[in-house]
Structure formats: structure tokens, C-alpha cells
Short mmCIF file of N, CA, C and O in Angstrom, two decimals:
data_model
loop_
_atom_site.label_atom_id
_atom_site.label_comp_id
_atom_site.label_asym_id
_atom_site.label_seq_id
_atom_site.Cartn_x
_atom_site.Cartn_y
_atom_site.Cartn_z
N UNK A 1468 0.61 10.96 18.35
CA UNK A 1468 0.86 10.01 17.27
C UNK A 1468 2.00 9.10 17.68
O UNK A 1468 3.05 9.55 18.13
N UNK A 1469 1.74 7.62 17.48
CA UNK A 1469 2.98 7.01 18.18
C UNK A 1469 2.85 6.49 16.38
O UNK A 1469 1.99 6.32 15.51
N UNK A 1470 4.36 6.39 16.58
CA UNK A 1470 5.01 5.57 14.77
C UNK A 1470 5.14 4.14 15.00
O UNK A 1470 5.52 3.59 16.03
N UNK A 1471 4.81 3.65 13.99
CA UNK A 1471 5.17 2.20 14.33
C UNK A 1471 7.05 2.17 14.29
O UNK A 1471 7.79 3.14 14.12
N UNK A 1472 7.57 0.22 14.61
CA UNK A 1472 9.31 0.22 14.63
C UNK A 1472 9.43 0.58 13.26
O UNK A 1472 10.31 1.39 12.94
N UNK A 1473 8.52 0.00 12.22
CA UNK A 1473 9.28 -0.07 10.92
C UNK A 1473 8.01 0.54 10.20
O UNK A 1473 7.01 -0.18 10.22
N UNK A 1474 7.92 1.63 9.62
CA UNK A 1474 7.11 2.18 8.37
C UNK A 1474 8.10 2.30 7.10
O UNK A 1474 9.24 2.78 7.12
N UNK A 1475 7.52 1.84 6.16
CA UNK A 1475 8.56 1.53 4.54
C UNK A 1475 7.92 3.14 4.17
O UNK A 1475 6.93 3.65 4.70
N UNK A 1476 8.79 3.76 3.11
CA UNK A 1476 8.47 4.99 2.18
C UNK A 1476 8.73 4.86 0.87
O UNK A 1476 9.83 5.09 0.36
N UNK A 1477 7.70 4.48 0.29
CA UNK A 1477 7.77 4.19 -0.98
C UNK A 1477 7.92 5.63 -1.90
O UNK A 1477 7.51 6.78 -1.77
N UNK A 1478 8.75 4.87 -2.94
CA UNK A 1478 8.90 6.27 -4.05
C UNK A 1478 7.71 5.77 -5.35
O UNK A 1478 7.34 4.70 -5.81
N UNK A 1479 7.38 7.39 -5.63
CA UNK A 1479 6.20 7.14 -6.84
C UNK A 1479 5.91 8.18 -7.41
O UNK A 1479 5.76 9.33 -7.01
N UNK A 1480 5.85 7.72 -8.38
CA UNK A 1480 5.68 8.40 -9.89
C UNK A 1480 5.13 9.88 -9.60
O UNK A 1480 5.76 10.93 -9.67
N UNK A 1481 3.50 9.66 -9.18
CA UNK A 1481 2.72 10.89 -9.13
C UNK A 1481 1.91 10.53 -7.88
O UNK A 1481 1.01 9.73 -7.63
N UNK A 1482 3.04 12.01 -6.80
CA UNK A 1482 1.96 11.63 -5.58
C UNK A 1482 0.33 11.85 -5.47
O UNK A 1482 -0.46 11.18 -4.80
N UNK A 1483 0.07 12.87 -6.26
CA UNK A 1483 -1.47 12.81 -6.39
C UNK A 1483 -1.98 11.65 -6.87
O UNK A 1483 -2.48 11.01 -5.95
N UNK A 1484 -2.09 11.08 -7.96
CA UNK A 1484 -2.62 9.87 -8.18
C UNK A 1484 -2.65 8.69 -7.16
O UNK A 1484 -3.61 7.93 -7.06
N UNK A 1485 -1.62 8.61 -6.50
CA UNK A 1485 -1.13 7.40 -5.34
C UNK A 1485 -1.92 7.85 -4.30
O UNK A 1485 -2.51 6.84 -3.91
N UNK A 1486 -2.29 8.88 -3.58
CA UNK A 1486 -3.07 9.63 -2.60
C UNK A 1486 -3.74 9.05 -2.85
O UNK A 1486 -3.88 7.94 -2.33
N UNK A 1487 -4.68 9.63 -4.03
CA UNK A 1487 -6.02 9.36 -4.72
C UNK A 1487 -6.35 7.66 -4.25
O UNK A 1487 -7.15 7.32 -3.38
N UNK A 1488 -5.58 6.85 -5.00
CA UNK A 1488 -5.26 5.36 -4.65
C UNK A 1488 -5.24 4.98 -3.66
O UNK A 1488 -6.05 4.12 -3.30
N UNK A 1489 -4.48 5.40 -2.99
CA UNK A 1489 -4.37 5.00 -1.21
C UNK A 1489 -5.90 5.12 -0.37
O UNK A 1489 -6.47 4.17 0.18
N UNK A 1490 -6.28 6.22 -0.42
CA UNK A 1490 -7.08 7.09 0.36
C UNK A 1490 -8.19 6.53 -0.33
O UNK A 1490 -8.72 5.62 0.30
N UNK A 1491 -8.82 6.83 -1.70
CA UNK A 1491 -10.31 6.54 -1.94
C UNK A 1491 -10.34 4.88 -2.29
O UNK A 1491 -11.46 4.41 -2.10
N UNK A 1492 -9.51 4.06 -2.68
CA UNK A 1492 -9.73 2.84 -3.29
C UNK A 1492 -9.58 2.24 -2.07
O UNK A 1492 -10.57 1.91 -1.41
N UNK A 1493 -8.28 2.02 -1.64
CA UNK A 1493 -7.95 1.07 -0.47
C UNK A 1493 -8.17 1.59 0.50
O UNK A 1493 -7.89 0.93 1.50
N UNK A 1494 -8.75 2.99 0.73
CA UNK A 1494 -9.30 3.22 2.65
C UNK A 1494 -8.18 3.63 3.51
O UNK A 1494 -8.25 3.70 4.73
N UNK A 1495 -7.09 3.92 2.76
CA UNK A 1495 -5.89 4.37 3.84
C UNK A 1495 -6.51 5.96 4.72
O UNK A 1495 -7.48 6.44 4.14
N UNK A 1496 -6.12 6.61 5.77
CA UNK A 1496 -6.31 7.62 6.22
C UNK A 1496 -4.78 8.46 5.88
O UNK A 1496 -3.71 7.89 6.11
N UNK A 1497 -4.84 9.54 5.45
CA UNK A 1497 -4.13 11.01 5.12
C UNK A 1497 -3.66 10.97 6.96
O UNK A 1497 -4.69 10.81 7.61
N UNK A 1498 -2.73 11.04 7.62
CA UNK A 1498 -2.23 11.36 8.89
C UNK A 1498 -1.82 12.87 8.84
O UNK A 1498 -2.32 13.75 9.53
N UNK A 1499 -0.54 13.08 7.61
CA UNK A 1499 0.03 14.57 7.62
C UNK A 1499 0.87 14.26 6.21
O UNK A 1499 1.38 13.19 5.89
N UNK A 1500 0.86 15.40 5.54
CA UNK A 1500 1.62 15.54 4.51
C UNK A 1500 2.60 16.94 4.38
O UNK A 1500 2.45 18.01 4.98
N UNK A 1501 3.51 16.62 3.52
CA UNK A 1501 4.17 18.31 3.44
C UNK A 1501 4.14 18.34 1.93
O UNK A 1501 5.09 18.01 1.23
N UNK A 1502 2.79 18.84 1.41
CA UNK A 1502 2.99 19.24 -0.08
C UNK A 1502 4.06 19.16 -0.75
O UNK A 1502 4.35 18.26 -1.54
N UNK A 1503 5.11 20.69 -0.30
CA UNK A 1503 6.05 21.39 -0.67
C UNK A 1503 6.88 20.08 -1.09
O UNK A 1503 7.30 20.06 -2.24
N UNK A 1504 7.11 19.13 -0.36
CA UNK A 1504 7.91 17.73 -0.45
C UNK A 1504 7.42 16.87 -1.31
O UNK A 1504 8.20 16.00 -1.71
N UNK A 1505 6.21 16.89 -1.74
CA UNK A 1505 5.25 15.56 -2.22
C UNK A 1505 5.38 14.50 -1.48
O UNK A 1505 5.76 13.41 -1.90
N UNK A 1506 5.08 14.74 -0.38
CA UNK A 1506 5.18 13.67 0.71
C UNK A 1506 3.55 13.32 1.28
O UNK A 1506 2.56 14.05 1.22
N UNK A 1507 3.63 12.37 1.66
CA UNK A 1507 2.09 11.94 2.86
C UNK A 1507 2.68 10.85 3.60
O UNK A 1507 3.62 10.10 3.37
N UNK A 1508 1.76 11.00 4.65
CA UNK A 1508 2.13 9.92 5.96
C UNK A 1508 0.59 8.81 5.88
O UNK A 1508 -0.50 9.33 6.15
N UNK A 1509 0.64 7.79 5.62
CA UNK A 1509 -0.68 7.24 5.76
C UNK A 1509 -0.95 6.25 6.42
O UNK A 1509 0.11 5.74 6.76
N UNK A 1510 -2.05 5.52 6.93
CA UNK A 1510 -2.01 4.44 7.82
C UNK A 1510 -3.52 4.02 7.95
O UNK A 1510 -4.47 4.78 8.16
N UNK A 1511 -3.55 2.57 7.79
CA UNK A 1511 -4.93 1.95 7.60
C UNK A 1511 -4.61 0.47 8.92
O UNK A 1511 -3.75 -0.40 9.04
N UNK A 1512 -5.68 0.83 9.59
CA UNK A 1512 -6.00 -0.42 10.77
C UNK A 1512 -4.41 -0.29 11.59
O UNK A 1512 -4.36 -1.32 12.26
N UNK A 1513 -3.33 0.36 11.80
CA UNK A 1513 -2.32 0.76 12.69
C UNK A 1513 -0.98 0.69 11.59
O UNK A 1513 0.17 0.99 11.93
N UNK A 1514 -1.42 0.15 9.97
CA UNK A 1514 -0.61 -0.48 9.49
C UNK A 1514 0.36 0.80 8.82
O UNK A 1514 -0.52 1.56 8.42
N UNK A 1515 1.70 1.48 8.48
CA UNK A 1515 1.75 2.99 8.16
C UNK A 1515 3.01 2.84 7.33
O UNK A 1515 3.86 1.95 7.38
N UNK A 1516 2.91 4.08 6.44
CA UNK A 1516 3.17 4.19 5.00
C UNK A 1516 3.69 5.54 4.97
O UNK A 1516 3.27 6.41 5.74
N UNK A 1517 4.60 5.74 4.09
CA UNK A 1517 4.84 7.06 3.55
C UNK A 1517 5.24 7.25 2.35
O UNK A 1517 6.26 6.62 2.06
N UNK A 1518 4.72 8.00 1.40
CA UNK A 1518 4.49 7.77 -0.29
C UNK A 1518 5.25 8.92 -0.65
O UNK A 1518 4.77 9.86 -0.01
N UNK A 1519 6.37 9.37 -1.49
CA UNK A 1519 6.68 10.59 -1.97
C UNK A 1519 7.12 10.33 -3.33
O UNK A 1519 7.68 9.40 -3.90
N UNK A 1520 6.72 11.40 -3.63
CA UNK A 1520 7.03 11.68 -5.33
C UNK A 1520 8.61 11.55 -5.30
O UNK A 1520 9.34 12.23 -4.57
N UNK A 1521 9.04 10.54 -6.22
CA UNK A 1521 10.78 10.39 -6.82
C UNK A 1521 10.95 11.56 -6.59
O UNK A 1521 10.21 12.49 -6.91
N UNK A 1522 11.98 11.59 -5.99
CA UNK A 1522 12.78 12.86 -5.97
C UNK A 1522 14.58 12.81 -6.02
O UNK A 1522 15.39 13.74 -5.89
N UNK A 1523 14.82 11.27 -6.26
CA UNK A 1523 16.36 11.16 -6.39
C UNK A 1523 16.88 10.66 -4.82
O UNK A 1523 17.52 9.65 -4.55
N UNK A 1524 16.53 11.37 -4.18
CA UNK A 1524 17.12 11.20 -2.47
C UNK A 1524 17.55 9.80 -2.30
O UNK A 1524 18.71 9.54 -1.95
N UNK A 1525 16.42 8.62 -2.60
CA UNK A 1525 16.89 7.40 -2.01
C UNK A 1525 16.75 6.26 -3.31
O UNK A 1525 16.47 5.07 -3.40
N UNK A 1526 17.09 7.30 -4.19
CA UNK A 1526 17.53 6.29 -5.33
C UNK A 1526 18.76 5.31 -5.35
O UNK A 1526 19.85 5.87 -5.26
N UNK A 1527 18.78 3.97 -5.46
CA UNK A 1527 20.39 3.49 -5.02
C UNK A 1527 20.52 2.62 -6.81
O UNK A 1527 21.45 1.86 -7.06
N UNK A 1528 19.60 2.91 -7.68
CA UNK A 1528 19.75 1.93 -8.60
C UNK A 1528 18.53 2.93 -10.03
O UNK A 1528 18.05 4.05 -9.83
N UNK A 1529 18.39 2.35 -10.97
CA UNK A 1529 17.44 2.73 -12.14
C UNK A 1529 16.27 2.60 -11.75
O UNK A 1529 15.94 1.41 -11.69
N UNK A 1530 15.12 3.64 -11.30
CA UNK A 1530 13.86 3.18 -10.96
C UNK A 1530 13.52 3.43 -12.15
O UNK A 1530 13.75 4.33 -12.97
N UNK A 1531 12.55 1.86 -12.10
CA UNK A 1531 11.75 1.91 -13.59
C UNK A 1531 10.71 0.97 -13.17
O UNK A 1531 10.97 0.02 -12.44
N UNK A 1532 9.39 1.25 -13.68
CA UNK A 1532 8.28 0.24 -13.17
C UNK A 1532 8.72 -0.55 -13.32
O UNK A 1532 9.88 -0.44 -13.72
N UNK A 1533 7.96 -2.44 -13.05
CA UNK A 1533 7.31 -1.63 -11.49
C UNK A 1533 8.49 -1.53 -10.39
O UNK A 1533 9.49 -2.23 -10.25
N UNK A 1534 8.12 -0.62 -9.80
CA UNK A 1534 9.23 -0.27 -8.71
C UNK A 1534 9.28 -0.92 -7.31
O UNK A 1534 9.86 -0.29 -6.43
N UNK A 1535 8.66 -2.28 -6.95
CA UNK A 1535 8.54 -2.80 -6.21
C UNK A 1535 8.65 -4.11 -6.43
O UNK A 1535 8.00 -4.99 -5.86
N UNK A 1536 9.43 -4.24 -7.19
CA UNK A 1536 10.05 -5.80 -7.71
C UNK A 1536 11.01 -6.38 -6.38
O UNK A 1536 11.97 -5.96 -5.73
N UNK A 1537 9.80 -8.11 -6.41
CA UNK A 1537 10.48 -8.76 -5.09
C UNK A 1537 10.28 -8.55 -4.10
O UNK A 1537 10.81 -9.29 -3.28
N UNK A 1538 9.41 -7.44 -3.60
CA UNK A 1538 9.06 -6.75 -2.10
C UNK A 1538 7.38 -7.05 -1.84
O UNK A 1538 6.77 -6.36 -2.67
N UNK A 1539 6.29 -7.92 -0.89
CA UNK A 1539 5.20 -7.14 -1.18
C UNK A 1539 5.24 -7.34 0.87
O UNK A 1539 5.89 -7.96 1.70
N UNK A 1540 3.78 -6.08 0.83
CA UNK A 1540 3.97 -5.61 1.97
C UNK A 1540 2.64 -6.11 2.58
O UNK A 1540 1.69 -6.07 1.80
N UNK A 1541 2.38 -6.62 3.94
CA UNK A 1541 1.43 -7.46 4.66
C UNK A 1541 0.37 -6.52 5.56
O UNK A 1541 0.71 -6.07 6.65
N UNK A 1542 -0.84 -6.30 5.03
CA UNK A 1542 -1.42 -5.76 5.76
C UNK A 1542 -2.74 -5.82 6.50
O UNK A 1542 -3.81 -5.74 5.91
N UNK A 1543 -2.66 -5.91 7.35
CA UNK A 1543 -3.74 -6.91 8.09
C UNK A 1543 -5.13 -5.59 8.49
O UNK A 1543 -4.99 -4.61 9.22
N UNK A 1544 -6.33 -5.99 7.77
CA UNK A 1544 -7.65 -5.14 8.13
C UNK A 1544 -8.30 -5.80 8.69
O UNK A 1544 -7.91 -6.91 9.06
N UNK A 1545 -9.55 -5.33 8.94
CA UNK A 1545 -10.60 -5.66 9.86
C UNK A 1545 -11.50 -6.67 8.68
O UNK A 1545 -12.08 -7.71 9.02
N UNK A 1546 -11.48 -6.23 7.49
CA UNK A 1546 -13.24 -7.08 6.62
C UNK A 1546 -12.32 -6.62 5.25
O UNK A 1546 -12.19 -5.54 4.68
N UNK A 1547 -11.73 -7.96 5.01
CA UNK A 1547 -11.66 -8.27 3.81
C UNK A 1547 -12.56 -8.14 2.20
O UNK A 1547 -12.22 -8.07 1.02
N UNK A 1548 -13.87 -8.16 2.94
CA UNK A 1548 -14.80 -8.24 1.62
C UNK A 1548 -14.98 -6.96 1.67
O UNK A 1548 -14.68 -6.37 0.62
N UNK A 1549 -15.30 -6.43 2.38
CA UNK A 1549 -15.59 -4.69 2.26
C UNK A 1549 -14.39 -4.04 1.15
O UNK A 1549 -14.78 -3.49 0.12
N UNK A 1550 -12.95 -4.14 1.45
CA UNK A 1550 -11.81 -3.61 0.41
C UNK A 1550 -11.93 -4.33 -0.78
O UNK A 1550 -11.69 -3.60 -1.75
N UNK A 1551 -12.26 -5.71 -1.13
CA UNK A 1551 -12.77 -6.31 -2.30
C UNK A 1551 -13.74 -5.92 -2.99
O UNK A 1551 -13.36 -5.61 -4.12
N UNK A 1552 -14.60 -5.83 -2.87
CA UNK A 1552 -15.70 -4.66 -2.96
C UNK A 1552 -15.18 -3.49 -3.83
O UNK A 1552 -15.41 -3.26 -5.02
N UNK A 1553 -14.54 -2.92 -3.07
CA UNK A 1553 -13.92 -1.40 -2.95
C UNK A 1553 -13.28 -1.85 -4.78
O UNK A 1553 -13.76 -1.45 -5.84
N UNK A 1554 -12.50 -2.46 -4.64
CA UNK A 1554 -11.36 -2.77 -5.81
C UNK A 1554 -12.40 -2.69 -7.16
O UNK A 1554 -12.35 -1.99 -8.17
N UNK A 1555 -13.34 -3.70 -6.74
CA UNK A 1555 -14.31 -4.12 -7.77
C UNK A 1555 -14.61 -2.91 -8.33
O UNK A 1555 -13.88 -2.50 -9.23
N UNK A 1556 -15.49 -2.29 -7.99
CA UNK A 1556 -16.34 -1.08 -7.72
C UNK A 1556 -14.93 0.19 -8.72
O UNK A 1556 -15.49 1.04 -9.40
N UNK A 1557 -14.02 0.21 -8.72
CA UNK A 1557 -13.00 1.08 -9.34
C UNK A 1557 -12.33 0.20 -10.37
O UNK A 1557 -11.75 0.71 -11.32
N UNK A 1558 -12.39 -1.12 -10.19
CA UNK A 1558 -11.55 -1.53 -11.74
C UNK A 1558 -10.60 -2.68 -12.00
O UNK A 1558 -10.55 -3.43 -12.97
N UNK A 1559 -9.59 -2.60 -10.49
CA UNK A 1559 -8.79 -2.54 -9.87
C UNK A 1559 -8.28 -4.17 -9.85
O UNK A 1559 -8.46 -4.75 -8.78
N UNK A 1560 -7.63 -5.00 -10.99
CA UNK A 1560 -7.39 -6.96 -10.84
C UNK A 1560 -6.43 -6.76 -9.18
O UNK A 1560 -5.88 -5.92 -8.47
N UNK A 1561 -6.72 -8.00 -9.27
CA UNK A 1561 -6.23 -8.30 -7.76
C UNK A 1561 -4.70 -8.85 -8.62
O UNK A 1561 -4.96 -9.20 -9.77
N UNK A 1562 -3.35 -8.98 -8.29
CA UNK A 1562 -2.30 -10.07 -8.85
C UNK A 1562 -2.37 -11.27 -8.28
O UNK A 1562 -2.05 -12.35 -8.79
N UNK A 1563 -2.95 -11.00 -6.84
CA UNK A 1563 -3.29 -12.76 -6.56
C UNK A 1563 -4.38 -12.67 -5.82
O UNK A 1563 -4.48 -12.06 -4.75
N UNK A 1564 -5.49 -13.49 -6.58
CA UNK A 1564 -7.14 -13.58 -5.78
C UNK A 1564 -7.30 -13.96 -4.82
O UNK A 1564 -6.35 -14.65 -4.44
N UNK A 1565 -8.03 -13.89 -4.19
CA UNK A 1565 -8.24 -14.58 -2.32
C UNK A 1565 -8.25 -15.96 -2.28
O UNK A 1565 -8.58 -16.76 -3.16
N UNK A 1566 -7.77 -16.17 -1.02
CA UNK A 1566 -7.53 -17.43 -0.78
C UNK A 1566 -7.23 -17.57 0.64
O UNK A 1566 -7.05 -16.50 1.22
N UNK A 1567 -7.15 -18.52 1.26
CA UNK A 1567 -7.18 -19.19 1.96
C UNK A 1567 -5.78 -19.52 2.83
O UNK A 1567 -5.80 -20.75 2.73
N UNK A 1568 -4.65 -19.23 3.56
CA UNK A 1568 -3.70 -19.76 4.40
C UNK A 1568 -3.78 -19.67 5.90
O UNK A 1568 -4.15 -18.92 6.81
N UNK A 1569 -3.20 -20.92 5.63
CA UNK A 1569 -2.86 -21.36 7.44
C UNK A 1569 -1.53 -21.29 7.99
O UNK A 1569 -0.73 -22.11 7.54
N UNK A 1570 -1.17 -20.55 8.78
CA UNK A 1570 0.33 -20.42 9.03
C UNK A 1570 0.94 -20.79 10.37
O UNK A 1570 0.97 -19.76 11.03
N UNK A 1571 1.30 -21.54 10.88
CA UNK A 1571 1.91 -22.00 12.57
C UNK A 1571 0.68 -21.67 13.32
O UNK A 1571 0.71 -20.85 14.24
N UNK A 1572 -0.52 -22.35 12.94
CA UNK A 1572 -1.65 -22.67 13.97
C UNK A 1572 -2.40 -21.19 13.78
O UNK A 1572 -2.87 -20.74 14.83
N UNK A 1573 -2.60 -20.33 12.51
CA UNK A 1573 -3.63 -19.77 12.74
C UNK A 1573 -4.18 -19.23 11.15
O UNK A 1573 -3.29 -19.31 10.30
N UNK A 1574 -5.31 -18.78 10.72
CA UNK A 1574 -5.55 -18.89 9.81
C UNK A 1574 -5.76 -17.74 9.13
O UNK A 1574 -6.22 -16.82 9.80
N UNK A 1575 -5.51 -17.50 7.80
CA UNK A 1575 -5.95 -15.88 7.00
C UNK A 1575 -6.59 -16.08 5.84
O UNK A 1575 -6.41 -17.16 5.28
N UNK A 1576 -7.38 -15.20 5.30
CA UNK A 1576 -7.50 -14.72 4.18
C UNK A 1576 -6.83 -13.53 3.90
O UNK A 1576 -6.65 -12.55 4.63
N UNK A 1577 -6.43 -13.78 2.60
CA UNK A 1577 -5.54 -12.51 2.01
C UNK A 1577 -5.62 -12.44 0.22
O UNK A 1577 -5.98 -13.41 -0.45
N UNK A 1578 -5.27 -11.26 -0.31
CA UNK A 1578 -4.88 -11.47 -1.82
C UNK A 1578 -4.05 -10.34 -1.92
O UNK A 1578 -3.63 -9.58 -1.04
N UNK A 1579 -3.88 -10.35 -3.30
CA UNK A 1579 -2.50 -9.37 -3.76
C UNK A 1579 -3.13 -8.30 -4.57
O UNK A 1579 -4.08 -8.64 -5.28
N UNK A 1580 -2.65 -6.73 -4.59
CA UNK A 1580 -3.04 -6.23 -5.58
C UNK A 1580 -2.14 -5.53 -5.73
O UNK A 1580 -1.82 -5.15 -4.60
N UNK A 1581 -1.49 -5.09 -6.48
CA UNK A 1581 -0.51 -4.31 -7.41
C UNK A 1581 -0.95 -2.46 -7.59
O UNK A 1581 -1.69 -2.01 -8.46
N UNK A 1582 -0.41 -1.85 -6.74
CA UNK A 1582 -0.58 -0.14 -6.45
C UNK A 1582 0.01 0.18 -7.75
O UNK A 1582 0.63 -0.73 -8.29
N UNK A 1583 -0.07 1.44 -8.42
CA UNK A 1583 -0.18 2.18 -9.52
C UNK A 1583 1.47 2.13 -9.86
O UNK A 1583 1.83 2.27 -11.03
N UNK A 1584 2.25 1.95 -8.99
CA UNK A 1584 3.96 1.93 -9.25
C UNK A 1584 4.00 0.52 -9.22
O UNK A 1584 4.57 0.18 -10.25
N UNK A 1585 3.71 -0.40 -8.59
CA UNK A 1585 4.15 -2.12 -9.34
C UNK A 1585 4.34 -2.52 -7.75
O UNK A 1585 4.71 -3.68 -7.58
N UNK A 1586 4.14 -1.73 -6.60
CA UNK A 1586 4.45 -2.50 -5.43
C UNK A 1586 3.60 -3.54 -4.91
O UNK A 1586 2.90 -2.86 -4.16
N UNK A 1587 3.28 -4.39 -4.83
CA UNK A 1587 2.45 -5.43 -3.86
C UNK A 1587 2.11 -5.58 -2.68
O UNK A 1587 2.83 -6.17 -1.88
N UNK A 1588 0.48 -4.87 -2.26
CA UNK A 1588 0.34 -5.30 -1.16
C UNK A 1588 -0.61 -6.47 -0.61
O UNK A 1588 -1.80 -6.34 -0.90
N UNK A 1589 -0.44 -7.02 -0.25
CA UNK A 1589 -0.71 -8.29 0.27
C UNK A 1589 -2.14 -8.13 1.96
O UNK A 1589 -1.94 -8.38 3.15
N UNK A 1590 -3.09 -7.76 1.42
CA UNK A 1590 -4.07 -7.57 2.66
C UNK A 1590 -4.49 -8.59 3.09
O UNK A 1590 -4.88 -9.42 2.26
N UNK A 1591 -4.55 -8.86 4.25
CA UNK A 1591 -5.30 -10.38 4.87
C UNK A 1591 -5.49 -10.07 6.13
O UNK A 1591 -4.71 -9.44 6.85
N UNK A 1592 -7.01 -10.71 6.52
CA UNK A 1592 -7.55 -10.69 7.75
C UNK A 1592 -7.84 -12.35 7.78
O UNK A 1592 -8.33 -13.23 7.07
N UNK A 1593 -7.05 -12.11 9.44
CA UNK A 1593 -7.25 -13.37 10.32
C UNK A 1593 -8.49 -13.60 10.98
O UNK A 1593 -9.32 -12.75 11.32
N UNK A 1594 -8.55 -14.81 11.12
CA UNK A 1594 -10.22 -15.47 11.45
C UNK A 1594 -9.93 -16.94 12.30
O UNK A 1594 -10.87 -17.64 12.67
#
């Protein structure tokens, strides 16, 4: 297993539900978890994550939904419509619908959807 430089660890409410979320809606893969912790390690197309139930440790302020105010996180897949799909199919509003950017000579599709704690991730595949 090589780690990426920078994996973020988000804190959340109820790690089962967020699993659930991660894994069946958005397609993340389960790498390793330590129950006992409410921890998981996850990672979709090289992109990697680690989700644990609040536990105080890296609290620096009042967590209160959504807990990802000001932060969203960029994650680049293979087939955009396939995870759109996916969303549909469970329920799931996008916070920002697909669209279209061009950035220093190359081009994406991407949109926003808002995970069960308020964080933003931002998926887009280049074309």
C-alpha cells in the first residue's frame, strides 16, 4: 500500500452511515479499518480518505453541521455519468450540478455533492 503526500480525515457523526455512503453510493473501496476506533481508510481512482467517528481528538473548535464549512475536496474518476447515475438512483441533490470548466489549457467536468456531515466533494473527470 503506498499513501498518498496528503490524505484529509474527516470527523463524522456516524461512521456506519458514512461507510454505507462512501462505499455503496459514491464507489469508494474499504482499504482497512479499526472498528474498535470507528475508523476506515478509503480510496476511489488513487484518490484517499479517512472517516472516523468524532471522538474529540482533533477537535480545535464547536463541531456542528455541516462540518465542512469552506473546505470542498477534488476528486478526479474515470466516468462521471456512471457516479451521477449512482446519486440519482439513491436520492442524493448534487449542491452544484455538472458543468463544464476549463482551467490553464485543459478541460473538466465536475459537480458538487454534499456527504451526510456537510463536507463537499467536488468529482470531475478530465476530457
Amino acid at each position: 500500500m503506498e499513501f498518498n503526500k496528503l490524505i484529509p480525515e474527516l470527523s463524522v457523526k456516524d461512521i456506519q452511515k458514512s461507510k454505507k455512503f462512501y462505499l455503496d453510493v459514491l464507489g469508494f473501496q474499504l482499504i482497512y479499518e479499526r472498528i474498535e476506533d470507528q475508523f476506515a481508510f478509503i480510496s476511489l481512482n488513487g484518490a484517499q480518505m479517512m472517516i472516523e467517528q468524532c471522538n474529540r481528538h482533533w477537535q480545535t473548535g464547536k463541531l456542528e453541521y455541516p462540518y465542512g464549512r469552506g473546505i470542498n475536496f477534488q476528486i478526479e474518476i474515470e466516468n462521471i455519468e456512471i457516479l451521477l447515475e449512482n446519486l440519482k438512483k439513491h436520492n442524493i441533490p448534487l449542491f452544484r450540478d455538472l458543468m463544464t470548466n476549463c482551467y490553464s489549457g485543459f478541460t473538466q467536468k465536475e459537480f458538487i455533492v454534499q456527504d451526510l456531515d456537510g463536507y463537499l466533494l467536488r468529482f470531475c473527470q478530465s476530457y
